Amino acid sequence: MASTQQAYLRAELERRYDRLESAIQAAAIEAQAAPAAPSLSNLLSEVDAALERMDAGTYGLCEACHDTIEPDRLLANPLEQFCLDHLTTEERRALESDLLLAAQIQQTLLPARNFAPNGWHVRYHYAPARVVSGDYCDVFESKSGLVFLLGDVSGKGIAASMLMSHLHATFRSLADAELPLERMVGVANRIFAESTMAGQFATLVVGRATHEGAVELVSAGHLPLLHLCAGETKSQGATGVPLGMFPNTNFPVFTFSIQAGDSLLIYTDGLTEARNSKDEEYGLHRVKAVADRNGNKTPSELISNCLADLHSFTAGAKPADDLTLLALQRAA
Ligand SMILES: [Zn+2]
């Protein structure tokens, strides 16, 4: 395990140890006659044992097979002692039901399927590679116009999905503060950088559009946004580094206008980096080619045609990464 992760988990464990100790003391004062809560004391010994395993260098190894425990599971539960292959049936069932619950919660964070903001047509496709996704997709109306966001948190699975919901909450709470876009992303970046561990970041496109078609855009290290207009496809690349990399950095804003009938297409690397059975990559050039052929289509046609082209390329190969596409068209 990377030493930054180990250091982070040690700090987490020590923090939990202190919390448990004070909880046990408080509980003892509250109910003098009752014996100390056994679940708290058990947890305290588990945290103690985990710290001892860290000192002994066996932390993060499965008790049954001595292989490394999946890092995202350790981040979610630093007391984890078994790899996925060596859970008891009961633990496996509990984990599966937790995962399903997490997936359901994640679905509720997505924009409503029939979301129809005034003056815009919006569609998206959101497909986790496993049960939950590290992709972030949101569109909503704010006091400053239509806000659209699409991002990709580093990693996959539970840990990435937790960061995804973190971003969701941050931007939803900042959106109505009527901040200049650059400042809004700057604040979100600082919050994200301070609450995640080293090595975790997110690429992200954040856009804001008025009813008149004026668009402001920040792309924090994300793949190019495609602007489909009057027989051509314009491409807008990253204007800054990914979110969470540096707490104090600028996110330059790019502005342009979008005519009635024009569309914007944003996607994650689950699209561009998809591979077929010959291990060839789908690539940005194929996304652009589909965009060129579908300039005048509705968002829902545009997305289905993108997916159809991707599927004919991968020919049934299992997706390795989370995939999200978001299309917005300014109504004619
Ligand atoms: Zn194991």
Coordinates of C-alpha atoms and ligand atoms in Angstrom, one line a residue:
M1 CA 0.0 0.0 0.0
A2 CA 1.3 3.5 -0.9
S3 CA 2.9 5.2 2.1
T4 CA 0.6 8.3 1.8
Q5 CA -2.5 5.9 2.1
Q6 CA -0.9 4.1 5.0
A7 CA -0.2 7.5 6.8
Y8 CA -3.8 8.6 6.1
L9 CA -5.3 5.4 7.4
R10 CA -3.1 5.6 10.5
A11 CA -4.3 9.1 11.2
E12 CA -7.9 7.9 10.7
L13 CA -7.4 5.0 13.1
E14 CA -5.8 7.2 15.8
R15 CA -8.6 9.7 15.4
R16 CA -11.2 6.9 15.8
Y17 CA -9.3 5.5 18.8
D18 CA -9.6 8.9 20.6
R19 CA -13.2 9.3 19.7
L20 CA -14.0 5.8 21.0
E21 CA -12.2 6.4 24.3
S22 CA -14.1 9.6 25.0
A23 CA -17.4 7.9 24.0
I24 CA -16.7 5.0 26.4
Q25 CA -15.9 7.5 29.2
A26 CA -19.1 9.5 28.4
A27 CA -21.2 6.4 28.4
A28 CA -19.8 5.3 31.8
I29 CA -20.7 8.7 33.3
E30 CA -24.2 8.6 31.8
A31 CA -25.0 5.2 33.2
Q32 CA -22.9 4.6 36.2
A33 CA -24.7 1.4 37.2
A34 CA -24.6 -0.1 33.7
P35 CA -21.5 -2.0 32.5
A36 CA -19.4 -0.2 29.7
A37 CA -21.1 -0.7 26.3
P38 CA -19.4 -3.9 25.1
S39 CA -19.7 -2.9 21.4
L40 CA -17.6 0.3 22.0
S41 CA -14.9 -1.6 24.0
N42 CA -14.8 -4.3 21.2
L43 CA -14.3 -1.6 18.6
L44 CA -11.6 0.0 20.7
S45 CA -9.7 -3.3 20.8
E46 CA -10.2 -3.7 17.0
V47 CA -8.7 -0.3 16.4
D48 CA -5.9 -1.1 18.7
A49 CA -5.2 -4.4 16.9
A50 CA -5.2 -2.6 13.5
L51 CA -2.6 -0.1 14.8
E52 CA -0.5 -3.0 16.0
R53 CA -0.8 -4.6 12.6
M54 CA 0.5 -1.3 11.1
D55 CA 3.5 -1.4 13.4
A56 CA 4.2 -5.0 12.5
G57 CA 3.8 -4.3 8.8
T58 CA 0.9 -6.7 8.3
Y59 CA -1.8 -4.1 8.0
G60 CA -3.9 -4.3 4.8
L61 CA -3.2 -8.0 4.3
C62 CA -6.0 -10.6 4.3
E63 CA -5.9 -12.8 7.4
A64 CA -6.8 -15.8 5.3
C65 CA -4.6 -15.6 2.2
H66 CA -2.2 -12.8 3.1
D67 CA -2.9 -11.1 -0.2
T68 CA -3.5 -7.3 -0.1
I69 CA -7.0 -6.2 0.8
E70 CA -8.7 -4.0 -1.9
P71 CA -7.5 -0.4 -1.2
D72 CA -11.0 1.1 -1.7
R73 CA -12.4 -1.3 0.9
L74 CA -9.8 -0.3 3.4
L75 CA -10.5 3.4 2.8
A76 CA -14.2 2.7 3.5
N77 CA -13.4 0.6 6.5
P78 CA -9.9 0.8 7.9
L79 CA -10.7 -2.2 10.2
E80 CA -11.2 -4.6 7.2
Q81 CA -9.3 -7.8 7.7
F82 CA -10.3 -10.0 4.8
C83 CA -10.1 -9.6 1.1
L84 CA -13.3 -10.0 -1.0
D85 CA -12.5 -13.6 -1.7
H86 CA -12.4 -14.5 2.0
L87 CA -15.5 -13.0 3.4
T88 CA -18.0 -15.3 5.2
T89 CA -21.3 -15.8 3.4
E90 CA -23.0 -13.5 5.9
E91 CA -20.4 -10.8 5.4
R92 CA -20.7 -11.2 1.6
R93 CA -24.5 -10.8 1.8
A94 CA -24.2 -7.8 4.0
L95 CA -21.6 -6.2 1.6
E96 CA -23.8 -6.9 -1.4
S97 CA -26.8 -5.3 0.2
D98 CA -24.7 -2.3 1.3
L99 CA -23.5 -2.0 -2.3
L100 CA -27.1 -2.2 -3.7
L101 CA -28.2 0.5 -1.2
A102 CA -25.2 2.7 -2.2
A103 CA -26.2 2.2 -5.9
Q104 CA -29.8 3.2 -5.1
I105 CA -28.6 6.4 -3.3
Q106 CA -26.4 7.2 -6.2
Q107 CA -29.3 6.9 -8.6
T108 CA -31.2 9.5 -6.5
L109 CA -28.3 12.0 -7.0
L110 CA -28.8 11.9 -10.8
P111 CA -30.9 14.5 -12.5
A112 CA -34.5 13.4 -13.1
R113 CA -34.8 11.5 -16.4
N114 CA -37.5 13.8 -17.7
F115 CA -35.8 17.0 -16.6
A116 CA -36.8 19.7 -19.0
P117 CA -35.3 23.1 -18.2
N118 CA -36.8 26.1 -20.0
G119 CA -35.2 26.6 -23.4
W120 CA -33.1 23.4 -23.3
H121 CA -33.3 19.7 -24.1
V122 CA -31.2 17.5 -21.9
R123 CA -30.4 13.8 -21.9
Y124 CA -27.7 11.7 -20.2
H125 CA -26.5 8.1 -20.0
Y126 CA -25.0 6.9 -16.8
A127 CA -23.6 3.4 -16.6
P128 CA -21.3 2.2 -13.7
A129 CA -18.7 -0.4 -14.7
R130 CA -19.6 -2.2 -11.4
V131 CA -22.4 -1.5 -9.0
V132 CA -21.6 2.1 -8.2
S133 CA -19.9 4.7 -10.3
G134 CA -17.1 7.3 -9.8
D135 CA -18.6 9.4 -12.5
Y136 CA -20.4 12.6 -11.6
C137 CA -23.3 14.0 -13.7
D138 CA -25.6 16.8 -12.7
V139 CA -27.8 19.4 -14.5
F140 CA -30.1 21.8 -12.7
E141 CA -31.4 25.4 -12.8
S142 CA -29.8 28.0 -10.5
K143 CA -30.3 31.7 -10.1
S144 CA -27.5 32.3 -12.5
G145 CA -28.8 30.0 -15.2
L146 CA -28.7 26.3 -16.2
V147 CA -25.7 24.6 -14.5
F148 CA -24.3 21.4 -16.0
L149 CA -21.6 19.3 -14.6
L150 CA -19.8 16.1 -15.7
G151 CA -16.8 14.6 -14.0
D152 CA -14.7 11.6 -13.3
V153 CA -13.3 10.8 -9.9
S154 CA -10.0 8.9 -9.8
G155 CA -10.5 5.2 -9.1
K156 CA -13.7 3.1 -9.2
G157 CA -16.1 1.5 -6.8
I158 CA -17.2 2.6 -3.4
A159 CA -14.4 5.1 -2.6
A160 CA -14.9 6.9 -5.9
S161 CA -18.6 7.0 -5.5
M162 CA -18.3 8.6 -2.1
L163 CA -16.2 11.3 -3.6
M164 CA -18.7 11.7 -6.4
S165 CA -21.5 12.3 -3.9
H166 CA -19.2 14.8 -2.1
L167 CA -18.8 16.8 -5.3
H168 CA -22.6 16.6 -5.9
A169 CA -23.3 18.1 -2.5
T170 CA -20.6 20.8 -2.8
F171 CA -21.8 22.1 -6.2
R172 CA -25.4 21.9 -5.3
S173 CA -24.8 24.1 -2.2
L174 CA -22.5 26.6 -4.0
A175 CA -24.7 27.0 -7.1
D176 CA -27.2 29.5 -5.7
A177 CA -24.5 31.7 -4.1
E178 CA -24.4 33.6 -7.4
L179 CA -20.6 33.4 -7.5
P180 CA -18.5 34.1 -10.6
L181 CA -17.9 30.6 -12.1
E182 CA -14.2 30.8 -11.6
R183 CA -14.7 31.4 -7.9
M184 CA -17.3 28.7 -7.5
V185 CA -15.0 26.1 -9.0
G186 CA -12.1 27.5 -6.9
V187 CA -14.0 27.1 -3.7
A188 CA -15.2 23.6 -4.6
N189 CA -11.6 22.7 -5.5
R190 CA -10.4 23.8 -2.1
I191 CA -13.1 21.9 -0.2
F192 CA -12.4 18.8 -2.3
A193 CA -8.7 19.0 -1.9
E194 CA -8.9 19.4 1.8
S195 CA -11.3 16.6 2.4
T196 CA -9.7 13.9 0.2
M197 CA -6.5 12.1 0.6
A198 CA -3.4 12.6 -1.5
G199 CA -3.6 11.1 -4.9
Q200 CA -7.4 11.4 -5.3
F201 CA -8.7 14.0 -7.7
A202 CA -11.5 14.5 -10.2
T203 CA -11.6 15.8 -13.8
L204 CA -14.6 17.9 -14.3
V205 CA -16.5 20.1 -16.7
V206 CA -18.6 22.8 -15.1
G207 CA -20.8 25.0 -17.3
R208 CA -23.4 27.6 -16.8
A209 CA -25.7 28.8 -19.6
T210 CA -28.3 31.6 -19.8
H211 CA -31.6 31.3 -21.7
E212 CA -30.0 33.6 -24.4
G213 CA -27.3 31.0 -25.1
A214 CA -24.3 32.6 -23.4
V215 CA -22.2 29.8 -22.0
E216 CA -19.4 30.0 -19.4
L217 CA -17.3 26.9 -19.0
V218 CA -14.5 25.6 -16.8
S219 CA -12.8 22.3 -17.7
A220 CA -10.7 21.0 -14.9
G221 CA -8.5 18.6 -16.7
H222 CA -11.4 16.9 -18.4
L223 CA -11.7 15.5 -22.0
P224 CA -12.8 18.1 -24.6
L225 CA -16.4 19.3 -24.6
L226 CA -17.8 19.1 -28.1
H227 CA -20.0 21.9 -29.5
L228 CA -22.1 20.7 -32.4
C229 CA -23.1 23.7 -34.5
A230 CA -24.0 24.6 -38.1
G231 CA -22.4 21.6 -39.8
E232 CA -19.2 21.6 -37.8
T233 CA -18.0 20.3 -34.4
K234 CA -15.9 22.6 -32.2
S235 CA -13.9 21.2 -29.4
Q236 CA -13.1 22.9 -26.1
G237 CA -10.3 21.3 -24.2
A238 CA -9.2 21.6 -20.5
T239 CA -8.8 25.1 -19.1
G240 CA -7.2 24.0 -15.8
V241 CA -5.8 21.0 -13.8
P242 CA -8.1 18.4 -12.2
L243 CA -10.0 19.3 -9.0
G244 CA -8.3 18.3 -5.8
M245 CA -4.7 18.4 -7.1
F246 CA -3.7 21.8 -5.8
P247 CA -5.9 23.6 -3.2
N248 CA -4.9 27.0 -4.5
T249 CA -5.1 27.1 -8.3
N250 CA -7.0 29.1 -10.9
F251 CA -9.7 27.7 -13.1
P252 CA -9.9 30.0 -16.1
V253 CA -13.3 30.5 -17.6
F254 CA -13.9 30.0 -21.3
T255 CA -17.0 31.8 -22.8
F256 CA -18.9 31.2 -26.0
S257 CA -22.4 31.4 -27.3
I258 CA -24.6 28.6 -28.4
Q259 CA -27.2 29.1 -31.1
A260 CA -30.7 27.6 -31.1
G261 CA -30.4 24.0 -32.4
D262 CA -26.7 23.7 -31.3
S263 CA -25.7 20.9 -28.9
L264 CA -23.1 20.3 -26.3
L265 CA -21.7 16.8 -25.8
I266 CA -19.6 15.9 -22.7
Y267 CA -18.5 12.4 -21.8
T268 CA -16.1 10.5 -19.5
D269 CA -13.1 8.3 -20.5
G270 CA -15.3 5.2 -20.2
L271 CA -16.2 6.3 -23.8
T272 CA -12.8 7.4 -25.3
E273 CA -10.8 4.6 -23.5
A274 CA -13.2 1.8 -24.2
R275 CA -11.3 -1.2 -25.8
N276 CA -12.4 -3.9 -28.2
S277 CA -11.2 -7.5 -28.2
K278 CA -8.1 -6.6 -30.2
D279 CA -7.2 -4.2 -27.4
E280 CA -7.7 -1.1 -29.6
E281 CA -8.9 2.1 -28.0
Y282 CA -12.2 3.7 -29.2
G283 CA -10.5 7.2 -29.1
L284 CA -11.5 10.8 -29.3
H285 CA -11.5 10.8 -33.1
R286 CA -14.4 8.3 -33.2
V287 CA -16.4 10.4 -30.7
K288 CA -15.8 13.4 -33.0
A289 CA -16.8 11.5 -36.1
V290 CA -20.1 10.5 -34.5
A291 CA -20.7 14.1 -33.4
D292 CA -20.0 15.3 -37.0
R293 CA -22.6 12.9 -38.3
N294 CA -25.2 13.9 -35.7
G295 CA -25.0 17.6 -35.5
N296 CA -28.7 18.3 -36.0
K297 CA -30.0 15.4 -33.8
T298 CA -31.8 15.7 -30.5
P299 CA -29.8 14.9 -27.3
S300 CA -31.6 11.5 -27.0
E301 CA -30.7 10.6 -30.7
L302 CA -27.2 11.9 -30.3
I303 CA -26.6 9.7 -27.2
S304 CA -28.1 6.6 -28.6
N305 CA -26.1 7.0 -31.8
C306 CA -22.9 7.5 -29.7
L307 CA -23.7 4.3 -27.8
A308 CA -24.6 2.4 -30.9
D309 CA -21.2 3.3 -32.5
L310 CA -19.4 2.4 -29.3
H311 CA -21.1 -0.9 -29.0
S312 CA -20.4 -1.8 -32.6
F313 CA -16.7 -1.1 -31.9
T314 CA -16.4 -3.0 -28.6
A315 CA -18.7 -5.8 -30.0
G316 CA -19.8 -7.0 -26.5
A317 CA -16.5 -6.6 -24.7
K318 CA -17.2 -6.0 -21.0
P319 CA -16.8 -2.2 -20.1
A320 CA -13.7 -1.7 -17.9
D321 CA -14.7 1.8 -16.7
D322 CA -17.7 3.8 -15.7
L323 CA -19.3 5.5 -18.7
T324 CA -21.3 8.7 -18.7
L325 CA -22.5 10.9 -21.6
L326 CA -24.4 14.2 -21.3
A327 CA -26.0 16.1 -24.2
L328 CA -27.6 19.5 -24.0
Q329 CA -29.3 21.2 -26.9
R330 CA -30.6 24.8 -27.0
A331 CA -34.2 24.6 -28.1
A332 CA -35.0 26.0 -31.5
Ligands
ZN1 ZN -8.0 -13.4 1.2

